[in-house]
Structure formats: structure tokens, C-alpha cells
Coordinates of N, CA and C in Angstrom, one line a residue:
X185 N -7.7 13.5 -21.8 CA -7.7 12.0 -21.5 C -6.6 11.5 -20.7
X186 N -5.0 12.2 -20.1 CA -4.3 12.1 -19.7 C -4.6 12.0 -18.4
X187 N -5.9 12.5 -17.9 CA -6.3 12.1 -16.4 C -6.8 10.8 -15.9
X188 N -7.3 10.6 -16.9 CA -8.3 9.4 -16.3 C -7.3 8.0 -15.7
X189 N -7.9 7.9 -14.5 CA -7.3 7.6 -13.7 C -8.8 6.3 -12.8
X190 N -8.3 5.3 -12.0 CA -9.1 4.5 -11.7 C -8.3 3.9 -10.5
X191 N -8.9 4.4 -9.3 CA -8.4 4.2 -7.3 C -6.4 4.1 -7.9
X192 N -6.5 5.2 -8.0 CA -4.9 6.0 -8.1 C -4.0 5.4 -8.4
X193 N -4.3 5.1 -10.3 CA -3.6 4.5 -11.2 C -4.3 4.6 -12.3
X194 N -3.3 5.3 -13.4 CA -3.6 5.5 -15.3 C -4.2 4.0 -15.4
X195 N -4.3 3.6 -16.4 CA -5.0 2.6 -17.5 C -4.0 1.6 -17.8
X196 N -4.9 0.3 -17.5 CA -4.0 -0.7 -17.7 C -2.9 -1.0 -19.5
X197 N -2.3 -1.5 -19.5 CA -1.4 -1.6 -20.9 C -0.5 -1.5 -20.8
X198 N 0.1 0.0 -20.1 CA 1.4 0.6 -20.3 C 2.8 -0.9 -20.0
X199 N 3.7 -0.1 -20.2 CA 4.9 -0.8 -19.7 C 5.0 -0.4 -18.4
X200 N 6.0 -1.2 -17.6 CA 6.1 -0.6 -16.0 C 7.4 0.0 -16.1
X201 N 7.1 1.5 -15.5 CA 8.2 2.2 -14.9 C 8.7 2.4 -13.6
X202 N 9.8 1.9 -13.5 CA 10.5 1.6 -12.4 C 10.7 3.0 -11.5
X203 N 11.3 4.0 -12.5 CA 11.3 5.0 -11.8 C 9.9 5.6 -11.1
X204 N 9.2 6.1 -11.8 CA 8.1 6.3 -11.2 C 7.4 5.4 -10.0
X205 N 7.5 4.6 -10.3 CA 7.1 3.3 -9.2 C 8.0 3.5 -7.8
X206 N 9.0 3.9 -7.7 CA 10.2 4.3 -6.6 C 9.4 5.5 -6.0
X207 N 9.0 6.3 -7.2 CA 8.4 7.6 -6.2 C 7.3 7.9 -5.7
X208 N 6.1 6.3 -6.1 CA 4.7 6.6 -5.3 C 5.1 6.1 -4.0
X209 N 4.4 7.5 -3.4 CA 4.1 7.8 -1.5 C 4.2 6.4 -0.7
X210 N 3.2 5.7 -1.3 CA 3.1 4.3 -0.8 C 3.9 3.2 -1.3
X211 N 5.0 3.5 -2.0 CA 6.1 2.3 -1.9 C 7.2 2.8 -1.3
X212 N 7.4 4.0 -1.5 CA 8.7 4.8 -0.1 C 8.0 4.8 1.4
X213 N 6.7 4.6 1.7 CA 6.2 4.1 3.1 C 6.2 2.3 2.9
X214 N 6.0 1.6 2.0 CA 6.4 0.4 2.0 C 8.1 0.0 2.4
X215 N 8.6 0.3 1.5 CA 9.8 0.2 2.0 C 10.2 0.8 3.3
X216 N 10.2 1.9 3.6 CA 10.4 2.3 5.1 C 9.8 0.9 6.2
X217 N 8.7 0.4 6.0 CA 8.3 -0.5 6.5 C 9.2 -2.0 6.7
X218 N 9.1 -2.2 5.2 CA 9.8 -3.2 5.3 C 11.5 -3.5 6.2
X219 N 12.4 -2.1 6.0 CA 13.6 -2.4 6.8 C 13.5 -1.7 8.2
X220 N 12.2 -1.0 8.6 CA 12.2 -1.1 9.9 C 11.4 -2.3 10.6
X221 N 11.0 -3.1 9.6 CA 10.7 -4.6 10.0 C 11.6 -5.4 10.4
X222 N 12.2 -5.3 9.2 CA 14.1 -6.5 9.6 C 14.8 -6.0 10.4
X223 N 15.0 -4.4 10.9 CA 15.5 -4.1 11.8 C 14.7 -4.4 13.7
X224 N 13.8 -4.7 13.3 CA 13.1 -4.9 14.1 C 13.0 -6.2 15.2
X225 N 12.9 -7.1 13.9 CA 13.3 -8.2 13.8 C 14.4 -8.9 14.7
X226 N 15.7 -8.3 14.0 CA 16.6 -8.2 14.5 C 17.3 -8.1 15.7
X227 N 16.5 -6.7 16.3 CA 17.4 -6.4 17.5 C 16.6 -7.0 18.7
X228 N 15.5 -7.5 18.7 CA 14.8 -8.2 19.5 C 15.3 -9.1 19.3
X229 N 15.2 -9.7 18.6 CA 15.9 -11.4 18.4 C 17.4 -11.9 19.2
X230 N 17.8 -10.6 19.4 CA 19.1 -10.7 19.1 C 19.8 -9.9 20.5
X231 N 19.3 -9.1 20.4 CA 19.4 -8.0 22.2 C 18.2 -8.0 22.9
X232 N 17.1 -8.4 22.6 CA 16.2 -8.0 23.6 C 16.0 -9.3 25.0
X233 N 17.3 -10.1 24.8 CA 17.6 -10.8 26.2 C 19.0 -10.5 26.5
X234 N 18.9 -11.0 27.8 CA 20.4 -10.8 28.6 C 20.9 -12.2 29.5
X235 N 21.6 -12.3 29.3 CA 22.4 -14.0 29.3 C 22.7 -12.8 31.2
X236 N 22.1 -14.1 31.9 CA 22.6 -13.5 33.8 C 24.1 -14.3 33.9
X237 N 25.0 -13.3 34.4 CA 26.4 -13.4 35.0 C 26.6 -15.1 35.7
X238 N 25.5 -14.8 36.3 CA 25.2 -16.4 37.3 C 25.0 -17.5 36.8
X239 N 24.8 -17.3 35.1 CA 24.0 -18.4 34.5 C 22.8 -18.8 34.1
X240 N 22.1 -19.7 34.2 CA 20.5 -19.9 34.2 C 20.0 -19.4 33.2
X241 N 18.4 -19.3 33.2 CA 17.5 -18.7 32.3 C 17.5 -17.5 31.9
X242 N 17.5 -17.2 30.5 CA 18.1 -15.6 29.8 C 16.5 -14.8 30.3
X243 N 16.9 -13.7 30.5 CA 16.1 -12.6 30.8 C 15.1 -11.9 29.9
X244 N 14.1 -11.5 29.5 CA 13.6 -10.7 28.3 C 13.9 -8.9 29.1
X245 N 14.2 -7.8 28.0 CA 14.6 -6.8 28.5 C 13.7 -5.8 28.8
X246 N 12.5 -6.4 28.1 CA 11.3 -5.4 28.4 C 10.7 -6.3 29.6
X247 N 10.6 -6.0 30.7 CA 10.4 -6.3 32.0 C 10.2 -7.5 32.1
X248 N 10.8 -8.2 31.6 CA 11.5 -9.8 32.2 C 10.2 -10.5 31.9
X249 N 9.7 -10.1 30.6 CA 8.7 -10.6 30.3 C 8.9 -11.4 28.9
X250 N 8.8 -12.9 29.0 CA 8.9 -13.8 27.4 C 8.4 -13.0 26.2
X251 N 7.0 -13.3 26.4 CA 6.0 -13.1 25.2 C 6.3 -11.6 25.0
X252 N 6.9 -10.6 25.5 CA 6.8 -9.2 25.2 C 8.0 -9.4 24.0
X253 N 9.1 -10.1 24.5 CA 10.0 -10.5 23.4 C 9.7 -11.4 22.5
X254 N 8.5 -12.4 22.5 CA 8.3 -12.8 21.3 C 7.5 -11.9 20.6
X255 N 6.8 -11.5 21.2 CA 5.8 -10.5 20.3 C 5.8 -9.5 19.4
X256 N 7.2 -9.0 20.3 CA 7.5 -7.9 18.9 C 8.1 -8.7 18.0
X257 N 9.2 -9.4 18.7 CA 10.2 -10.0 17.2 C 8.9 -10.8 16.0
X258 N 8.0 -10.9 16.6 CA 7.2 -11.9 15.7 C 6.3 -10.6 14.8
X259 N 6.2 -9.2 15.5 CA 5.4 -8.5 14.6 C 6.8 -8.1 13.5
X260 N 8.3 -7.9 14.1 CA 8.9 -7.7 12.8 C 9.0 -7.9 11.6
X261 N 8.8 -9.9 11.9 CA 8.4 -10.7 11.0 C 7.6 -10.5 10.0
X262 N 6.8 -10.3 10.2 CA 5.4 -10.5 9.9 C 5.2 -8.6 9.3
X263 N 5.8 -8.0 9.8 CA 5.6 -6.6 9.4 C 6.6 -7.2 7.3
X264 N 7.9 -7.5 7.8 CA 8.5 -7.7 6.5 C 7.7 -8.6 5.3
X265 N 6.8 -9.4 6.2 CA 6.6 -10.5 5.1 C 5.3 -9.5 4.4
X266 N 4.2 -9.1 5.3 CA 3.2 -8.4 4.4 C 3.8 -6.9 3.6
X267 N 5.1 -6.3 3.8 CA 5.4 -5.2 3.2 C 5.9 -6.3 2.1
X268 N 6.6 -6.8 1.6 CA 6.9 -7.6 0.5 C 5.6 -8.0 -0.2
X269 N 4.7 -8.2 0.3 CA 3.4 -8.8 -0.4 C 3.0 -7.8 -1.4
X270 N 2.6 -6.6 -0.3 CA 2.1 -5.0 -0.7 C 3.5 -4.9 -1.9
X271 N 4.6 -4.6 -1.9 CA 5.4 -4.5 -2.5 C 5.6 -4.8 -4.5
X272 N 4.5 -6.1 -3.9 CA 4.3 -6.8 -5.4 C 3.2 -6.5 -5.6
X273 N 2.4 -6.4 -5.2 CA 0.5 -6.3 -5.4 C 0.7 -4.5 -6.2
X274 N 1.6 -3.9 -5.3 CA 2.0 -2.4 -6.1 C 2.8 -2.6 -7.5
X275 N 3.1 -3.9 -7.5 CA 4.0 -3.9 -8.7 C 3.0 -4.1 -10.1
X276 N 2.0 -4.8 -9.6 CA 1.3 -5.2 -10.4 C -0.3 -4.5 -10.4
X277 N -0.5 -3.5 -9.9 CA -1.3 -3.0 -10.0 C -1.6 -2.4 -11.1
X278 N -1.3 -1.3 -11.6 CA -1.5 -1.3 -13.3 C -2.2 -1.8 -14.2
X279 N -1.2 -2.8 -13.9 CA -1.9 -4.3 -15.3 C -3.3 -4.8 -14.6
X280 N -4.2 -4.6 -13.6 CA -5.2 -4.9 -13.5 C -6.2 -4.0 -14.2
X281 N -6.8 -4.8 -15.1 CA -7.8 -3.5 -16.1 C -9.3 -3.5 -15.3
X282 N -9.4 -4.7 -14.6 CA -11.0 -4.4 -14.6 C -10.9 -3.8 -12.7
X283 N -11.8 -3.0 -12.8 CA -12.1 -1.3 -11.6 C -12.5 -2.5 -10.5
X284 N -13.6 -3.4 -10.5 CA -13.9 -3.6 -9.5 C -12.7 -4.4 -8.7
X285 N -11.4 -5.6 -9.5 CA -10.9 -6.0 -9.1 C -9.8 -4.9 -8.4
X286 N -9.7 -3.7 -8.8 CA -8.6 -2.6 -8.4 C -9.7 -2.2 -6.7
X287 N -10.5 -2.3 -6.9 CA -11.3 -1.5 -5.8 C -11.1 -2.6 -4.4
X288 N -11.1 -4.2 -4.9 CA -10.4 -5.0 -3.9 C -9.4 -5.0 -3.3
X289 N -8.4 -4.7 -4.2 CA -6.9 -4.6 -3.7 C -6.9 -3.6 -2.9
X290 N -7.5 -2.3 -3.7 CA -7.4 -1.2 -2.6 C -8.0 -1.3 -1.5
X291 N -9.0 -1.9 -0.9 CA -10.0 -2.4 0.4 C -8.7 -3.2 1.1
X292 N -8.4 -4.1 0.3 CA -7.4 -5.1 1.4 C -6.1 -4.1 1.7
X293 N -5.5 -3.5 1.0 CA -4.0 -3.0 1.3 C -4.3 -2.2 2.0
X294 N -5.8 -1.1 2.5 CA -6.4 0.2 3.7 C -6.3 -1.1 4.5
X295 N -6.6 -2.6 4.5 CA -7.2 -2.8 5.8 C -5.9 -3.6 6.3
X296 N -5.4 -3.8 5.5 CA -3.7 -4.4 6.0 C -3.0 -3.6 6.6
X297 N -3.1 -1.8 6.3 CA -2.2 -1.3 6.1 C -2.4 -0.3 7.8
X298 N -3.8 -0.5 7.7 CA -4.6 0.2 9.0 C -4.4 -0.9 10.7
X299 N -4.4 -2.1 10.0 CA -4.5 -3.4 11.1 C -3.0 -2.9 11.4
X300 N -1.7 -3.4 10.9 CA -0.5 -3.0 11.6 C 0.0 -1.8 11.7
X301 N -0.8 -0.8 11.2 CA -0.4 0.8 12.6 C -0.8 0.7 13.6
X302 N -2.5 0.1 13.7 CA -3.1 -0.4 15.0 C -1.8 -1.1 15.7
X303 N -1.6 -2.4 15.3 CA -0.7 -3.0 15.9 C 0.5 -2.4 16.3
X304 N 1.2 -1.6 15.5 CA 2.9 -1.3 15.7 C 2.0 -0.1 17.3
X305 N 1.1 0.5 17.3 CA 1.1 1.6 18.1 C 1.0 1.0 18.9
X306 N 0.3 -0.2 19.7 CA 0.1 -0.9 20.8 C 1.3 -1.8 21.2
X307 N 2.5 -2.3 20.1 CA 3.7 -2.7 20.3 C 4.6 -1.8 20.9
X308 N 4.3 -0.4 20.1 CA 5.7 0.8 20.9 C 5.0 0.8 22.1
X309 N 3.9 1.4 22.5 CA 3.7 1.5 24.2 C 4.0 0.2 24.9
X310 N 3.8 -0.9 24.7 CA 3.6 -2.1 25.2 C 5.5 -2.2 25.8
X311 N 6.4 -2.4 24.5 CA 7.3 -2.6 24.6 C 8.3 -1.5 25.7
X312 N 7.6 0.2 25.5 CA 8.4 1.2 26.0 C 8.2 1.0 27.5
X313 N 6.8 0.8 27.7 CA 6.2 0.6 29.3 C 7.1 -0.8 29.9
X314 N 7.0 -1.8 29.6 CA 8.0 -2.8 29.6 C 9.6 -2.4 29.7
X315 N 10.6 -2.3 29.0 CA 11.4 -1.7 29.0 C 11.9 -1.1 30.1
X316 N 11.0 -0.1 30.6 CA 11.0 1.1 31.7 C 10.7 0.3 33.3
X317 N 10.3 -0.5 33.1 CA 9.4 -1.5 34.2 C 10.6 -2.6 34.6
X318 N 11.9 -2.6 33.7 CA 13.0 -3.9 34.2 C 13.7 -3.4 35.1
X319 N 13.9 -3.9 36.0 CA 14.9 -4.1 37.2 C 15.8 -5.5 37.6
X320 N 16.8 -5.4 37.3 CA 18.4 -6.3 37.2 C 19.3 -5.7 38.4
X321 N 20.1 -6.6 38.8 CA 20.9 -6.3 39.3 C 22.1 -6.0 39.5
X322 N 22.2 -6.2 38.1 CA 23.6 -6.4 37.5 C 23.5 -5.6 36.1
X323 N 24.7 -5.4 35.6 CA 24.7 -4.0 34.5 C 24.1 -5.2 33.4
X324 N 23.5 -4.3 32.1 CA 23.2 -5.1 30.9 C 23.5 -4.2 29.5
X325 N 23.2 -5.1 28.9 CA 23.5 -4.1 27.7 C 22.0 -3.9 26.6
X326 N 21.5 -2.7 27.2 CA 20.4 -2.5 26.4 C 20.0 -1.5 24.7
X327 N 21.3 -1.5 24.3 CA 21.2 -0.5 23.3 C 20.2 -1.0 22.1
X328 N 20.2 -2.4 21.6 CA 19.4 -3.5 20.7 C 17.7 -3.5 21.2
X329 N 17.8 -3.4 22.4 CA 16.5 -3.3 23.3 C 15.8 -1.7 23.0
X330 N 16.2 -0.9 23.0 CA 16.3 0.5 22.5 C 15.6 0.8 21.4
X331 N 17.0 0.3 20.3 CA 16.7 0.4 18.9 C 14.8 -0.3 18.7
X332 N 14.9 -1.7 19.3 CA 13.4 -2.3 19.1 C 12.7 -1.3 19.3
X333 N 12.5 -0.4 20.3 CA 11.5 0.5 20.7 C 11.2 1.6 19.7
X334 N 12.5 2.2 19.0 CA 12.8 3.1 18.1 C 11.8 2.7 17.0
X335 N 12.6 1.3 16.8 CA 11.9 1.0 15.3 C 10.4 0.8 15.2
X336 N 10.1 0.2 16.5 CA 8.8 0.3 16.0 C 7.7 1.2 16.2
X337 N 8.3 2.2 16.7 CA 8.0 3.6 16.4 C 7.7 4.1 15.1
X338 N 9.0 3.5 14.7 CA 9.6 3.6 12.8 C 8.5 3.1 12.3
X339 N 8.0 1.7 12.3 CA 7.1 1.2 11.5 C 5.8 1.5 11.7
X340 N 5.1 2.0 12.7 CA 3.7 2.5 13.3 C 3.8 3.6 12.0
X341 N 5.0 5.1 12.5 CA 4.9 5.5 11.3 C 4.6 5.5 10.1
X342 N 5.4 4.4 9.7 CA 5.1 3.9 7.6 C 4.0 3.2 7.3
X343 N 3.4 1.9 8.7 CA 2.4 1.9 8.4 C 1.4 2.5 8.2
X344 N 1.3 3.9 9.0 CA 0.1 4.9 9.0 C 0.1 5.4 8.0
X345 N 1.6 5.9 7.7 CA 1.7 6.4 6.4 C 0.6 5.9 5.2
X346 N 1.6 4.4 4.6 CA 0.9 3.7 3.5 C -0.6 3.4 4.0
X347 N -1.7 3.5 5.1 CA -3.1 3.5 5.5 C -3.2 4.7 5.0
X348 N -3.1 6.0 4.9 CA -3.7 7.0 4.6 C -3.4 7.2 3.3
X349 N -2.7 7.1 2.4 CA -2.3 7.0 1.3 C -3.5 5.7 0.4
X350 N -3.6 5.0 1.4 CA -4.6 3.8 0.5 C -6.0 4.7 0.9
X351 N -6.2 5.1 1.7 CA -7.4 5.5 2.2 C -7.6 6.7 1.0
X352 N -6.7 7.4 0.3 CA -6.8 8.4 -0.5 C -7.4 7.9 -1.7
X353 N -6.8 6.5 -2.1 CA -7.0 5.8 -3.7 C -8.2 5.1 -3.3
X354 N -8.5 4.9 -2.1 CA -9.7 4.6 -1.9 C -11.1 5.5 -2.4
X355 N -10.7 7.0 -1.4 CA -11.9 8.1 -1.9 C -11.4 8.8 -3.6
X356 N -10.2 8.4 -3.6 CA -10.4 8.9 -5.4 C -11.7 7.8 -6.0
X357 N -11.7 6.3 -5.5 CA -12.3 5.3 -6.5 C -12.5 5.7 -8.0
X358 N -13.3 4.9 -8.6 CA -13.3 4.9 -10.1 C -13.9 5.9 -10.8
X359 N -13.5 7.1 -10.8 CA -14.0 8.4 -12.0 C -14.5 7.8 -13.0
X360 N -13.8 7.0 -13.2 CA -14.3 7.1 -14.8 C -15.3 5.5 -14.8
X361 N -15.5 5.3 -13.7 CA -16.5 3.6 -14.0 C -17.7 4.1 -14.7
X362 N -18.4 5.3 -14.9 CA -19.4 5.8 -15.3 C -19.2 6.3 -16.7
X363 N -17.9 6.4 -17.0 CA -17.6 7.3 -18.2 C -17.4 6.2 -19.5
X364 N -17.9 6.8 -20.7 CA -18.1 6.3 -22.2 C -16.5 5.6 -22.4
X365 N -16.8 4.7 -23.2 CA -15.2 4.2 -23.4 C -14.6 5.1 -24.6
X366 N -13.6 4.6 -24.6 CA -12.9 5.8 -26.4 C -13.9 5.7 -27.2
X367 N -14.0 4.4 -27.3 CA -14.7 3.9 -28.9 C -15.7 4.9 -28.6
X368 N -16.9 4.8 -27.6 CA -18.3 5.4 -27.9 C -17.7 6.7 -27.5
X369 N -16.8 7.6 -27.0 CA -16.9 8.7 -27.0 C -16.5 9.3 -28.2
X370 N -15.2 9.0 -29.4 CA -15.0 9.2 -30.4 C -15.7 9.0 -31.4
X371 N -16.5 8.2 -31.4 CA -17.5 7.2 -32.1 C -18.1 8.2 -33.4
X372 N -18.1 8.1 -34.5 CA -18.6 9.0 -35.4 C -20.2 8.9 -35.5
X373 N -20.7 9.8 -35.9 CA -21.9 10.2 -35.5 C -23.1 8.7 -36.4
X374 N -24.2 8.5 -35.9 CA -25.2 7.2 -36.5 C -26.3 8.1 -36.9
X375 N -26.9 8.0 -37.7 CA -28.4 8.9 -37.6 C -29.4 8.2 -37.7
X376 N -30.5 9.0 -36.8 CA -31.9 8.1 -36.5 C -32.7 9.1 -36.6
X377 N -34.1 8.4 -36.6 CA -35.4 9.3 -37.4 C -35.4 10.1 -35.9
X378 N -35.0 9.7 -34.6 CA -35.8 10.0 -33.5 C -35.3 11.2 -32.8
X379 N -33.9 11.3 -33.3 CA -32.6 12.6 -32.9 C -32.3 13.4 -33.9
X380 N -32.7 14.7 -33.6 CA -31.6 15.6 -34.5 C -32.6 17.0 -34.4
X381 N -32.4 18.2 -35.0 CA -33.4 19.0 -35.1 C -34.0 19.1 -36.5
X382 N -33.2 18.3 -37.5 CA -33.9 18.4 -38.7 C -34.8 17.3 -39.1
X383 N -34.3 16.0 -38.4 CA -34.7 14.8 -38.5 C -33.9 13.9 -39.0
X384 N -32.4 14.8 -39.1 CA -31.3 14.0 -39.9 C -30.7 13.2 -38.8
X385 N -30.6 13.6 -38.0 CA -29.8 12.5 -36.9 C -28.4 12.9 -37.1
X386 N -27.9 13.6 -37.7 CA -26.2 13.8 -38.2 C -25.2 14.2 -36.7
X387 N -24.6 13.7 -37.0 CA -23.7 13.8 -35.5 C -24.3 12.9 -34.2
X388 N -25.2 12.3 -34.3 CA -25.7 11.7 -32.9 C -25.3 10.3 -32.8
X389 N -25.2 10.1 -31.8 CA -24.3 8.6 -31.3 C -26.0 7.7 -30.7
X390 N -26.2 6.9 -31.1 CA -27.1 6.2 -30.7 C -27.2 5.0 -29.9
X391 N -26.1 4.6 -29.2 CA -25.5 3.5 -29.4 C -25.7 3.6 -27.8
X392 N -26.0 2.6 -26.6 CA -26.0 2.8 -25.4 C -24.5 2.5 -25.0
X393 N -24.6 3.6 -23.7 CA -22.9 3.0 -23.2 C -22.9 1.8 -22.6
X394 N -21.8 1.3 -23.1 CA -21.9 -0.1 -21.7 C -20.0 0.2 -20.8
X395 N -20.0 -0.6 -20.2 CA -18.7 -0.6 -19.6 C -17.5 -1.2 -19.9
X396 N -17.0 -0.8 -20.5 CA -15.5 -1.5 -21.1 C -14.6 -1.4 -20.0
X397 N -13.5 -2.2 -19.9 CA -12.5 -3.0 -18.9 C -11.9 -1.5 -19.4
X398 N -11.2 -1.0 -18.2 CA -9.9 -0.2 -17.9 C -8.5 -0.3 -18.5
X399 N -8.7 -0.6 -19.9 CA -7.3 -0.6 -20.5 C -7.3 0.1 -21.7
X400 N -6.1 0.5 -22.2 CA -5.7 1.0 -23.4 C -4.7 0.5 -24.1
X401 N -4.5 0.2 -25.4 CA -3.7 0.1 -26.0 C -2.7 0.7 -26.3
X402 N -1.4 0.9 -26.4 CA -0.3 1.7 -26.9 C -0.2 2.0 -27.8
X403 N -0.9 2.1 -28.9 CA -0.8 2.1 -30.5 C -0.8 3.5 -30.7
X404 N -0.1 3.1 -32.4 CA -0.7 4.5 -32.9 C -1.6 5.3 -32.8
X405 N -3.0 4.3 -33.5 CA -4.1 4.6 -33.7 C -4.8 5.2 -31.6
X406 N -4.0 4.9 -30.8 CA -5.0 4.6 -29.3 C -5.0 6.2 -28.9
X407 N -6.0 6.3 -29.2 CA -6.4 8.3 -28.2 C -5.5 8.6 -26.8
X408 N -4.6 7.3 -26.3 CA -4.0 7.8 -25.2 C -2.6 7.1 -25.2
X409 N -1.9 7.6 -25.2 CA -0.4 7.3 -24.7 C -0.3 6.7 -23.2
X410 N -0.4 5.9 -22.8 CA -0.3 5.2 -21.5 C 0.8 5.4 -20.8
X411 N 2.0 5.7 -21.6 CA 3.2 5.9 -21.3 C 3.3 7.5 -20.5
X412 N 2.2 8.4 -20.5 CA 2.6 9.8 -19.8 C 1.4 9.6 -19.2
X413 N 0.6 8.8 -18.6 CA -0.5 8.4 -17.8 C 0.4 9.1 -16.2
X414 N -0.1 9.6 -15.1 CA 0.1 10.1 -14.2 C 0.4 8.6 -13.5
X415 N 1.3 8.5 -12.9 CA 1.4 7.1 -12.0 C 0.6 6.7 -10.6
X416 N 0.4 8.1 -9.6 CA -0.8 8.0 -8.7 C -0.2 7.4 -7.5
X417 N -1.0 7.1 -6.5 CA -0.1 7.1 -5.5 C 0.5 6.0 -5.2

């Protein structure tokens, strides 16, 4: 019973473990995400213009193009604010007992998580081709301009990462949405005229399954320990 498992997560109830939670695949690609968002963020914000010797209007460093510098700095943004979302939706996944609402989360965090790899991979070319395309005539200082290119290399990465990792808890989906709950699996036997080979019915469960919510209790009496439940991805 230690396996059962529902879109790559034990049984609602348990207490939350921090540690374990640190070491699913997709919060170490979360976080990767997240600080190569703020780094991201950052160095665009902050280097990806150049103040001209002469004065006037600041320059953008990826080919003297505005929107190439708002664009990324606005996907850093925006990369940090949805890794913080994911961040907590992973926090709280667990404690969701019923499968279908787990099957949502997992649909939105593959399609969140797939939309900005899409994006970060059309940002690194966008930005590197740009970059490579500036001509100045005066020295600048592009190392912050750089880093932007770097990182969001970085975050295409983690995004893809955390997309295939959901894409995984996706094709695990719910094993057990078909499967008897404790009660009717443990269920001690009912007897009816219509089951048995003597006519005793002894040992037969008569009782139809229905679908019970995704949780367990921690108790004594509860056939599963929640607490050594596999944590998943």
C-alpha cells in the first residue's frame, strides 16, 4: 500500500516534509528558475543599456533595440513571479485529496511550465542574435548584457526541466482512481445466497466500489502510514 500514489504524490493527510520537498526534481528546477529569473531581471535592467559619452538617449545593448530590452527584463519578471506560484501550488499539493482536482494542477503547471521554455528559447536566440548585431563607436561595457544571455539560457533550461518532470506526473496520472478504497478492500467478508461455492457467501464482499477522496488518515488503526508515503516528483 506504500505505493499508491496519484499524478506523483502519496495520499493526502500526511504532515509536510520539508526535506523531501527540497529534493523533488521539480522544486530544484523551480528554484533554478526562480534565481535565474532575478538574475535575469537584473542584469538587463541594469546593464543591458549604455549611457553615450556624448549624452542623449541610452542605447539598448542588444542591437540598439528598446523592446529587446524590455522584453527580456519583463520575461525575468514574470519568469520569478510564476516560479513562486509553482513554488506554493508544490507546497500544497499533497493536501489536495480529490484526483481530479490534482489532474488540474498538473495540466496547468505542464502548460505553464512548457509556455516559458517556449518562451526563454525564443528570448536566448532573440537576445544573442541582437547582442551580436550592436555596433557602437565607442567602448561599452557589456558583461551584465552577457550574463542576460547566459541566464536565460539558464532559465529555458529549468523551465524544460520542470515541463518534463510535469509531463511525467502527468503520464503516471491516477493508478489508483479505479482502485477499492481501504475500507472495501479490507472489508470483512458479507454473505449472500448468490456468491460462494457452498451457498454460504463466507468471505465475499458484496458491497459495490464507489470512489473515495485520496486521503488517509495517520492513525493507529489507518492501513497506511502517510508519513513513508514516497514523495514523487
Amino acid at each position: 500500500m506504500d505505493n499508491i500514489r496519484a499524478y506523483g504524490a502519496g495520499m493526502a493527510g500526511g504532515a509536510f516534509d520539508r526535506s523531501a520537498f527540497m529534493k523533488k526534481p521539480t522544486v530544484i528546477f523551480r528554484f533554478i528558475a526562480l534565481i535565474s529569473g532575478i538574475i535575469l531581471w537584473a542584469a538587463i535592467s541594469n546593464g543591458g543599456w549604455h549611457e553615450p559619452a556624448s549624452g542623449g538617449q541610452s542605447v539598448c545593448l542588444y542591437g540598439n533595440s528598446s523592446s529587446a530590452c524590455s522584453f527580456g527584463s519583463a520575461m525575468g519578471f514574470f519568469a520569478v513571479a510564476a516560479a513562486i506560484l509553482l513554488l506554493i501550488v508544490d507546497g500544497r499539493f499533497e493536501k489536495i485529496s480529490a484526483i481530479q482536482t490534482r489532474k488540474r494542477v498538473v495540466v496547468m503547471d505542464l502548460a505553464v511550465s512548457a509556455i516559458f521554455a517556449v518562451v526563454f528559447l525564443i528570448t536566448f536566440f532573440m537576445l544573442l542574435s541582437k547582442y551580436n548585431s550592436l555596433e557602437l563607436d565607442e567602448p561599452y561595457k557589456g558583461s551584465l548584457a552577457k550574463a542576460g544571455i547566459f541566464f536565460a539560457l539558464i532559465s529555458l533550461a529549468a523551465w524544460g526541466g520542470a515541463a518534463f518532470f510535469a509531463w511525467r506526473r502527468y503520464e503516471e496520472g491516477a493508478l489508483t482512481a479505479f482502485a477499492p478504497s481501504y475500507e472495501q478492500e479490507f472489508a470483512p467478508g458479507i454473505g449472500g445466497s448468490d456468491y460462494g461455492y457452498d451457498n454460504s457467501g463466507t468471505g465475499v464482499v458484496v458491497d459495490s466500489y464507489q470512489n473515495a477522496p485520496f486521503t488517509a488518515i495517520n492513525t493507529q488503526g489507518s492501513p497506511v502510514d502517510v508519513k513513508h508515503l514516497h514523495q514523487g516528483y
